[in-house]
Amino acid sequence: MASKIKKIAVLTSGGDSPGMNAAIRSVVRTCAYMKVECVAVYRGYQGMIEGDFENMNARSVNNIINKGGTILKSARCEEFRTPEGRKKAHEQLIAAGIDAFVVIGGDGSFRGAMIFHEEFGFPVIGIPGTIDNDIFGTRYTVGFDTALNTVVDAIDKIRDTASSHNRLFFVEVMGRDVGHIALNAGVGAGAEEILIPELNLGLERLLESLKRSKISGKSSSIVVVAEGDKTGKNVFQLKEYVEEHLPIYDVRVSVLGHIQRGGTPSCFDRVLASRMGVKAVETLLEGKSNLMVGIMDSKITLTPISQAIKGHTKIDKELIRVCDIMST
Ligand code: F6P
């Protein structure tokens, strides 16, 4: 039976992540392949409310697979949180003859999509795009892998100067409330300690570990701190705390910040985004909606958006053990 969906919109929403362009490209090209019209929405839900649309074809997304950021721009839109804002957005979509949309973003963007679907019965599919990797129903989000490589690269550079001066560095990484970036990049960069929100082992343990590092003859120490960690101290306060209790250490702080969100997407993120874009369009054409595309055990999966935003992702406890052993 022919699908009722003839025109699909695509938008990026919330914090950008590397690989979002590859996902946009995939949605646009899959629409072209399936002979379905495709419309870009600029500036996330804000652009939807304002009718900031542009027709796309396969050529509109030439040479973007390798670009960081999002060509469609992104926004965290307050107005879409209101029923009035969503009504305006719905009117714009209907006026443009759009039958469904694919939103590439994080949990806030998915929550908006789910409410919109509930209010108007409008078909929506989510593609998880965030560096935080904090979405339930997918092992990886688009952008996480690239962010990890950026962080590891930065810490490698910090290590050079740290060991030249026998210094200890606290390196703060992003991740909002979760420690996936800190834990994975910490192990990948050979950090001595990793502080994550999911497991607060306390400051005493940190001091003990740093003492052991010094005694064992290490020339530098890196402590990776997730921005949402639960020690009750930020990286600058941690520096003061260690200087006070372990004056043998010369301590510095580096907050990596938004460099973690930019840059050329890794091959992993490009492939992931391409696979997810295909599945998103195919799912809409099959008449399904209110689902998020994910990846589990290398297979592309679908999870109800309601579960994706409510569930909590779990950190890999094995990595904590590996970090402990490696920092011997
Ligand atoms: O969700 C992605 C993220 O980069 C988080 O890691 C971070 O806490 C937040 O966005 C920063 O948001 P903004 O760019 O609005 O400052």
GROMACS .gro file of C-alpha atoms and ligand atoms in nm:
model
  344
    1MET     CA    1   0.000   0.000   0.000
    2ALA     CA    2   0.133   0.347  -0.086
    3SER     CA    3   0.247   0.551   0.215
    4LYS     CA    4   0.042   0.852   0.322
    5ILE     CA    5   0.366   1.035   0.393
    6LYS     CA    6   0.463   1.244   0.090
    7LYS     CA    7   0.665   1.523   0.245
    8ILE     CA    8   0.910   1.490   0.535
    9ALA     CA    9   1.076   1.773   0.726
   10VAL     CA   10   1.414   1.743   0.898
   11LEU     CA   11   1.555   1.961   1.175
   12THR     CA   12   1.836   1.970   1.428
   13SER     CA   13   1.755   2.082   1.779
   14GLY     CA   14   1.931   2.141   2.113
   15GLY     CA   15   2.310   2.132   2.147
   16ASP     CA   16   2.480   2.053   1.816
   17SER     CA   17   2.701   1.747   1.778
   18PRO     CA   18   2.949   1.629   1.514
   19GLY     CA   19   2.772   1.400   1.269
   20MET     CA   20   2.445   1.593   1.264
   21ASN     CA   21   2.521   1.697   0.905
   22ALA     CA   22   2.574   1.334   0.808
   23ALA     CA   23   2.232   1.257   0.958
   24ILE     CA   24   2.067   1.546   0.769
   25ARG     CA   25   2.231   1.425   0.448
   26SER     CA   26   2.104   1.075   0.509
   27VAL     CA   27   1.744   1.187   0.569
   28VAL     CA   28   1.747   1.411   0.259
   29ARG     CA   29   1.904   1.148   0.033
   30THR     CA   30   1.678   0.869   0.161
   31CYS     CA   31   1.375   1.088   0.084
   32ALA     CA   32   1.514   1.147  -0.267
   33TYR     CA   33   1.574   0.775  -0.311
   34MET     CA   34   1.220   0.692  -0.194
   35LYS     CA   35   1.075   0.972  -0.412
   36VAL     CA   36   0.938   1.161  -0.113
   37GLU     CA   37   0.966   1.538  -0.084
   38CYS     CA   38   1.201   1.671   0.183
   39VAL     CA   39   1.200   2.008   0.359
   40ALA     CA   40   1.470   2.152   0.584
   41VAL     CA   41   1.364   2.339   0.898
   42TYR     CA   42   1.619   2.597   1.010
   43ARG     CA   43   1.701   2.680   1.376
   44GLY     CA   44   1.522   2.382   1.529
   45TYR     CA   45   1.172   2.427   1.670
   46GLN     CA   46   1.211   2.806   1.652
   47GLY     CA   47   1.232   2.782   1.274
   48MET     CA   48   0.933   2.548   1.274
   49ILE     CA   49   0.727   2.809   1.461
   50GLU     CA   50   0.838   3.079   1.217
   51GLY     CA   51   0.804   2.866   0.902
   52ASP     CA   52   1.175   2.894   0.822
   53PHE     CA   53   1.168   2.611   0.566
   54GLU     CA   54   1.357   2.523   0.248
   55ASN     CA   55   1.293   2.249  -0.005
   56MET     CA   56   1.580   2.001  -0.024
   57ASN     CA   57   1.696   1.763  -0.292
   58ALA     CA   58   1.980   1.512  -0.309
   59ARG     CA   59   2.221   1.786  -0.425
   60SER     CA   60   2.134   2.022  -0.138
   61VAL     CA   61   2.346   1.809   0.093
   62ASN     CA   62   2.659   1.773  -0.121
   63ASN     CA   63   2.988   1.782   0.069
   64ILE     CA   64   2.847   1.807   0.421
   65ILE     CA   65   2.915   1.455   0.551
   66ASN     CA   66   3.259   1.570   0.668
   67LYS     CA   67   3.146   1.895   0.833
   68GLY     CA   68   3.101   1.955   1.205
   69GLY     CA   69   2.809   2.155   1.345
   70THR     CA   70   2.478   2.158   1.162
   71ILE     CA   71   2.403   2.336   0.833
   72LEU     CA   72   2.044   2.374   0.953
   73LYS     CA   73   2.153   2.561   1.270
   74SER     CA   74   2.018   2.461   1.606
   75ALA     CA   75   1.840   2.621   1.898
   76ARG     CA   76   1.700   2.543   2.240
   77CYS     CA   77   1.351   2.685   2.185
   78GLU     CA   78   1.151   2.808   2.487
   79GLU     CA   79   0.842   2.892   2.279
   80PHE     CA   80   0.801   2.530   2.166
   81ARG     CA   81   0.758   2.437   2.533
   82THR     CA   82   0.426   2.626   2.532
   83PRO     CA   83   0.097   2.499   2.376
   84GLU     CA   84   0.074   2.829   2.183
   85GLY     CA   85   0.421   2.779   2.033
   86ARG     CA   86   0.345   2.422   1.930
   87LYS     CA   87   0.012   2.531   1.775
   88LYS     CA   88   0.197   2.787   1.561
   89ALA     CA   89   0.450   2.520   1.457
   90HIS     CA   90   0.168   2.283   1.362
   91GLU     CA   91  -0.001   2.550   1.151
   92GLN     CA   92   0.328   2.617   0.968
   93LEU     CA   93   0.381   2.247   0.894
   94ILE     CA   94   0.026   2.205   0.764
   95ALA     CA   95   0.052   2.521   0.552
   96ALA     CA   96   0.371   2.384   0.393
   97GLY     CA   97   0.205   2.046   0.325
   98ILE     CA   98   0.448   1.861   0.553
   99ASP     CA   99   0.324   1.518   0.670
  100ALA     CA  100   0.595   1.418   0.919
  101PHE     CA  101   0.926   1.527   1.065
  102VAL     CA  102   1.259   1.380   1.174
  103VAL     CA  103   1.422   1.560   1.466
  104ILE     CA  104   1.794   1.512   1.529
  105GLY     CA  105   1.877   1.608   1.886
  106GLY     CA  106   1.883   1.510   2.252
  107ASP     CA  107   1.625   1.431   2.519
  108GLY     CA  108   1.482   1.786   2.538
  109SER     CA  109   1.417   1.782   2.163
  110PHE     CA  110   1.256   1.439   2.188
  111ARG     CA  111   1.031   1.548   2.473
  112GLY     CA  112   0.905   1.833   2.252
  113ALA     CA  113   0.848   1.592   1.962
  114MET     CA  114   0.655   1.348   2.181
  115ILE     CA  115   0.423   1.617   2.319
  116PHE     CA  116   0.370   1.749   1.966
  117HIS     CA  117   0.280   1.400   1.849
  118GLU     CA  118   0.037   1.355   2.140
  119GLU     CA  119  -0.130   1.691   2.078
  120PHE     CA  120  -0.167   1.675   1.699
  121GLY     CA  121  -0.118   1.308   1.608
  122PHE     CA  122   0.168   1.433   1.390
  123PRO     CA  123   0.415   1.162   1.279
  124VAL     CA  124   0.764   1.213   1.429
  125ILE     CA  125   1.086   1.013   1.449
  126GLY     CA  126   1.394   1.100   1.655
  127ILE     CA  127   1.761   1.051   1.575
  128PRO     CA  128   1.981   1.082   1.886
  129GLY     CA  129   2.237   1.355   1.825
  130THR     CA  130   2.432   1.466   2.132
  131ILE     CA  131   2.790   1.433   2.252
  132ASP     CA  132   2.667   1.327   2.598
  133ASN     CA  133   2.555   0.974   2.499
  134ASP     CA  134   2.279   1.002   2.758
  135ILE     CA  135   1.979   0.866   2.565
  136PHE     CA  136   1.820   0.538   2.667
  137GLY     CA  137   1.756   0.295   2.378
  138THR     CA  138   2.084   0.347   2.197
  139ARG     CA  139   2.434   0.237   2.280
  140TYR     CA  140   2.574   0.537   2.094
  141THR     CA  141   2.444   0.882   2.008
  142VAL     CA  142   2.568   1.070   1.701
  143GLY     CA  143   2.862   1.287   1.806
  144PHE     CA  144   2.976   1.093   2.111
  145ASP     CA  145   3.260   0.913   1.934
  146THR     CA  146   3.396   1.232   1.777
  147ALA     CA  147   3.379   1.414   2.111
  148LEU     CA  148   3.575   1.129   2.273
  149ASN     CA  149   3.847   1.157   2.009
  150THR     CA  150   3.862   1.534   2.059
  151VAL     CA  151   3.896   1.493   2.435
  152VAL     CA  152   4.161   1.223   2.407
  153ASP     CA  153   4.358   1.439   2.163
  154ALA     CA  154   4.338   1.737   2.401
  155ILE     CA  155   4.444   1.530   2.702
  156ASP     CA  156   4.737   1.384   2.508
  157LYS     CA  157   4.857   1.741   2.455
  158ILE     CA  158   4.800   1.831   2.818
  159ARG     CA  159   4.998   1.521   2.915
  160ASP     CA  160   5.299   1.652   2.721
  161THR     CA  161   5.317   1.971   2.922
  162ALA     CA  162   5.212   1.799   3.247
  163SER     CA  163   5.498   1.553   3.232
  164SER     CA  164   5.749   1.822   3.126
  165HIS     CA  165   5.671   2.009   3.450
  166ASN     CA  166   5.584   1.712   3.675
  167ARG     CA  167   5.236   1.855   3.719
  168LEU     CA  168   4.890   1.735   3.808
  169PHE     CA  169   4.605   1.850   3.582
  170PHE     CA  170   4.235   1.848   3.650
  171VAL     CA  171   4.065   1.832   3.310
  172GLU     CA  172   3.694   1.911   3.306
  173VAL     CA  173   3.490   1.753   3.028
  174MET     CA  174   3.127   1.793   2.920
  175GLY     CA  175   2.848   1.540   2.961
  176ARG     CA  176   2.585   1.731   3.155
  177ASP     CA  177   2.456   1.485   3.422
  178VAL     CA  178   2.636   1.175   3.296
  179GLY     CA  179   2.995   1.053   3.291
  180HIS     CA  180   3.021   0.871   2.957
  181ILE     CA  181   3.264   1.119   2.803
  182ALA     CA  182   3.476   1.138   3.119
  183LEU     CA  183   3.493   0.764   3.169
  184ASN     CA  184   3.568   0.660   2.812
  185ALA     CA  185   3.805   0.945   2.728
  186GLY     CA  186   3.969   0.905   3.070
  187VAL     CA  187   4.053   0.541   3.004
  188GLY     CA  188   4.155   0.623   2.645
  189ALA     CA  189   4.389   0.899   2.757
  190GLY     CA  190   4.535   0.700   3.048
  191ALA     CA  191   4.397   0.923   3.324
  192GLU     CA  192   4.505   0.842   3.678
  193GLU     CA  193   4.158   0.917   3.817
  194ILE     CA  194   3.815   0.980   3.665
  195LEU     CA  195   3.541   1.159   3.857
  196ILE     CA  196   3.190   1.089   3.731
  197PRO     CA  197   2.841   1.168   3.865
  198GLU     CA  198   2.736   0.804   3.866
  199LEU     CA  199   2.995   0.701   4.126
  200ASN     CA  200   3.120   0.939   4.391
  201LEU     CA  201   3.406   0.764   4.565
  202GLY     CA  202   3.490   1.068   4.776
  203LEU     CA  203   3.781   1.308   4.805
  204GLU     CA  204   3.978   1.091   5.049
  205ARG     CA  205   4.017   0.825   4.786
  206LEU     CA  206   4.135   1.087   4.537
  207LEU     CA  207   4.408   1.201   4.777
  208GLU     CA  208   4.512   0.841   4.847
  209SER     CA  209   4.534   0.765   4.477
  210LEU     CA  210   4.738   1.079   4.407
  211LYS     CA  211   4.975   0.993   4.693
  212ARG     CA  212   5.025   0.644   4.550
  213SER     CA  213   5.092   0.792   4.204
  214LYS     CA  214   5.365   1.017   4.343
  215ILE     CA  215   5.526   0.736   4.543
  216SER     CA  216   5.520   0.503   4.243
  217GLY     CA  217   5.729   0.756   4.049
  218LYS     CA  218   5.479   0.899   3.803
  219SER     CA  219   5.598   1.220   3.639
  220SER     CA  220   5.250   1.356   3.569
  221SER     CA  221   4.893   1.294   3.671
  222ILE     CA  222   4.569   1.360   3.489
  223VAL     CA  223   4.235   1.360   3.668
  224VAL     CA  224   3.940   1.376   3.430
  225VAL     CA  225   3.636   1.540   3.591
  226ALA     CA  226   3.288   1.514   3.441
  227GLU     CA  227   3.112   1.851   3.459
  228GLY     CA  228   2.827   1.689   3.655
  229ASP     CA  229   3.046   1.505   3.908
  230LYS     CA  230   2.921   1.481   4.265
  231THR     CA  231   3.228   1.565   4.474
  232GLY     CA  232   3.064   1.897   4.562
  233LYS     CA  233   3.367   2.085   4.426
  234ASN     CA  234   3.430   2.224   4.082
  235VAL     CA  235   3.769   2.175   3.914
  236PHE     CA  236   3.911   2.498   4.055
  237GLN     CA  237   3.803   2.403   4.408
  238LEU     CA  238   3.950   2.056   4.355
  239LYS     CA  239   4.282   2.219   4.264
  240GLU     CA  240   4.278   2.423   4.588
  241TYR     CA  241   4.181   2.117   4.789
  242VAL     CA  242   4.467   1.907   4.655
  243GLU     CA  243   4.719   2.191   4.692
  244GLU     CA  244   4.614   2.226   5.053
  245HIS     CA  245   4.629   1.854   5.137
  246LEU     CA  246   4.910   1.743   4.908
  247PRO     CA  247   5.148   2.037   4.866
  248ILE     CA  248   5.392   1.812   4.680
  249TYR     CA  249   5.172   1.861   4.375
  250ASP     CA  250   5.194   2.154   4.135
  251VAL     CA  251   4.835   2.164   4.008
  252ARG     CA  252   4.676   2.315   3.698
  253VAL     CA  253   4.322   2.313   3.559
  254SER     CA  254   4.197   2.283   3.203
  255VAL     CA  255   3.828   2.317   3.115
  256LEU     CA  256   3.788   2.180   2.763
  257GLY     CA  257   3.448   2.340   2.700
  258HIS     CA  258   3.288   2.371   2.359
  259ILE     CA  259   3.580   2.241   2.153
  260GLN     CA  260   3.425   1.906   2.246
  261ARG     CA  261   3.118   1.986   2.037
  262GLY     CA  262   3.296   2.088   1.718
  263GLY     CA  263   3.521   1.936   1.457
  264THR     CA  264   3.515   1.688   1.173
  265PRO     CA  265   3.294   1.391   1.261
  266SER     CA  266   3.470   1.057   1.302
  267CYS     CA  267   3.403   0.775   1.056
  268PHE     CA  268   3.205   0.598   1.326
  269ASP     CA  269   2.969   0.894   1.370
  270ARG     CA  270   2.926   0.938   0.993
  271VAL     CA  271   2.833   0.573   0.944
  272LEU     CA  272   2.603   0.575   1.247
  273ALA     CA  273   2.428   0.894   1.129
  274SER     CA  274   2.388   0.754   0.776
  275ARG     CA  275   2.233   0.433   0.903
  276MET     CA  276   2.000   0.615   1.142
  277GLY     CA  277   1.880   0.860   0.874
  278VAL     CA  278   1.782   0.577   0.640
  279LYS     CA  279   1.593   0.400   0.918
  280ALA     CA  280   1.415   0.719   1.026
  281VAL     CA  281   1.268   0.781   0.680
  282GLU     CA  282   1.185   0.413   0.619
  283THR     CA  283   1.005   0.398   0.954
  284LEU     CA  284   0.788   0.700   0.873
  285LEU     CA  285   0.703   0.555   0.532
  286GLU     CA  286   0.595   0.231   0.703
  287GLY     CA  287   0.338   0.439   0.891
  288LYS     CA  288   0.516   0.421   1.231
  289SER     CA  289   0.574   0.720   1.455
  290ASN     CA  290   0.680   0.851   1.796
  291LEU     CA  291   0.992   0.633   1.789
  292MET     CA  292   1.363   0.696   1.823
  293VAL     CA  293   1.618   0.523   1.605
  294GLY     CA  294   1.904   0.372   1.803
  295ILE     CA  295   2.184   0.119   1.778
  296MET     CA  296   2.217  -0.188   1.998
  297ASP     CA  297   2.470  -0.467   1.943
  298SER     CA  298   2.554  -0.313   1.603
  299LYS     CA  299   2.191  -0.338   1.491
  300ILE     CA  300   1.967  -0.040   1.416
  301THR     CA  301   1.670  -0.041   1.655
  302LEU     CA  302   1.354   0.152   1.737
  303THR     CA  303   1.250   0.262   2.087
  304PRO     CA  304   0.937   0.458   2.185
  305ILE     CA  305   1.042   0.819   2.243
  306SER     CA  306   0.861   0.806   2.579
  307GLN     CA  307   1.109   0.539   2.695
  308ALA     CA  308   1.411   0.705   2.540
  309ILE     CA  309   1.359   1.023   2.741
  310LYS     CA  310   1.263   0.857   3.069
  311GLY     CA  311   1.524   0.586   3.085
  312HIS     CA  312   1.868   0.629   3.235
  313THR     CA  313   2.177   0.522   3.048
  314LYS     CA  314   2.415   0.311   3.249
  315ILE     CA  315   2.787   0.366   3.264
  316ASP     CA  316   3.014   0.074   3.191
  317LYS     CA  317   3.132  -0.037   3.536
  318GLU     CA  318   3.400  -0.253   3.377
  319LEU     CA  319   3.568   0.067   3.255
  320ILE     CA  320   3.599   0.192   3.612
  321ARG     CA  321   3.776  -0.130   3.707
  322VAL     CA  322   4.001  -0.101   3.400
  323CYS     CA  323   4.090   0.257   3.497
  324ASP     CA  324   4.177   0.144   3.852
  325ILE     CA  325   4.404  -0.129   3.724
  326MET     CA  326   4.567   0.091   3.459
  327SER     CA  327   4.648   0.369   3.707
  328THR     CA  328   4.865   0.132   3.915
  329F6P     O1  329   2.422   1.840   2.575
  329F6P     C1  330   2.542   1.875   2.516
  329F6P     C2  331   2.618   1.975   2.600
  329F6P     O2  332   2.737   2.009   2.534
  329F6P     C3  333   2.648   1.929   2.744
  329F6P     O3  334   2.756   1.840   2.750
  329F6P     C4  335   2.670   2.060   2.813
  329F6P     O4  336   2.642   2.049   2.950
  329F6P     C5  337   2.573   2.152   2.743
  329F6P     O5  338   2.542   2.093   2.618
  329F6P     C6  339   2.624   2.292   2.719
  329F6P     O6  340   2.520   2.365   2.663
  329F6P     P1  341   2.537   2.509   2.596
  329F6P     O7  342   2.608   2.491   2.465
  329F6P     O8  343   2.398   2.557   2.579
  329F6P     O9  344   2.619   2.590   2.691
   0.00000   0.00000   0.00000
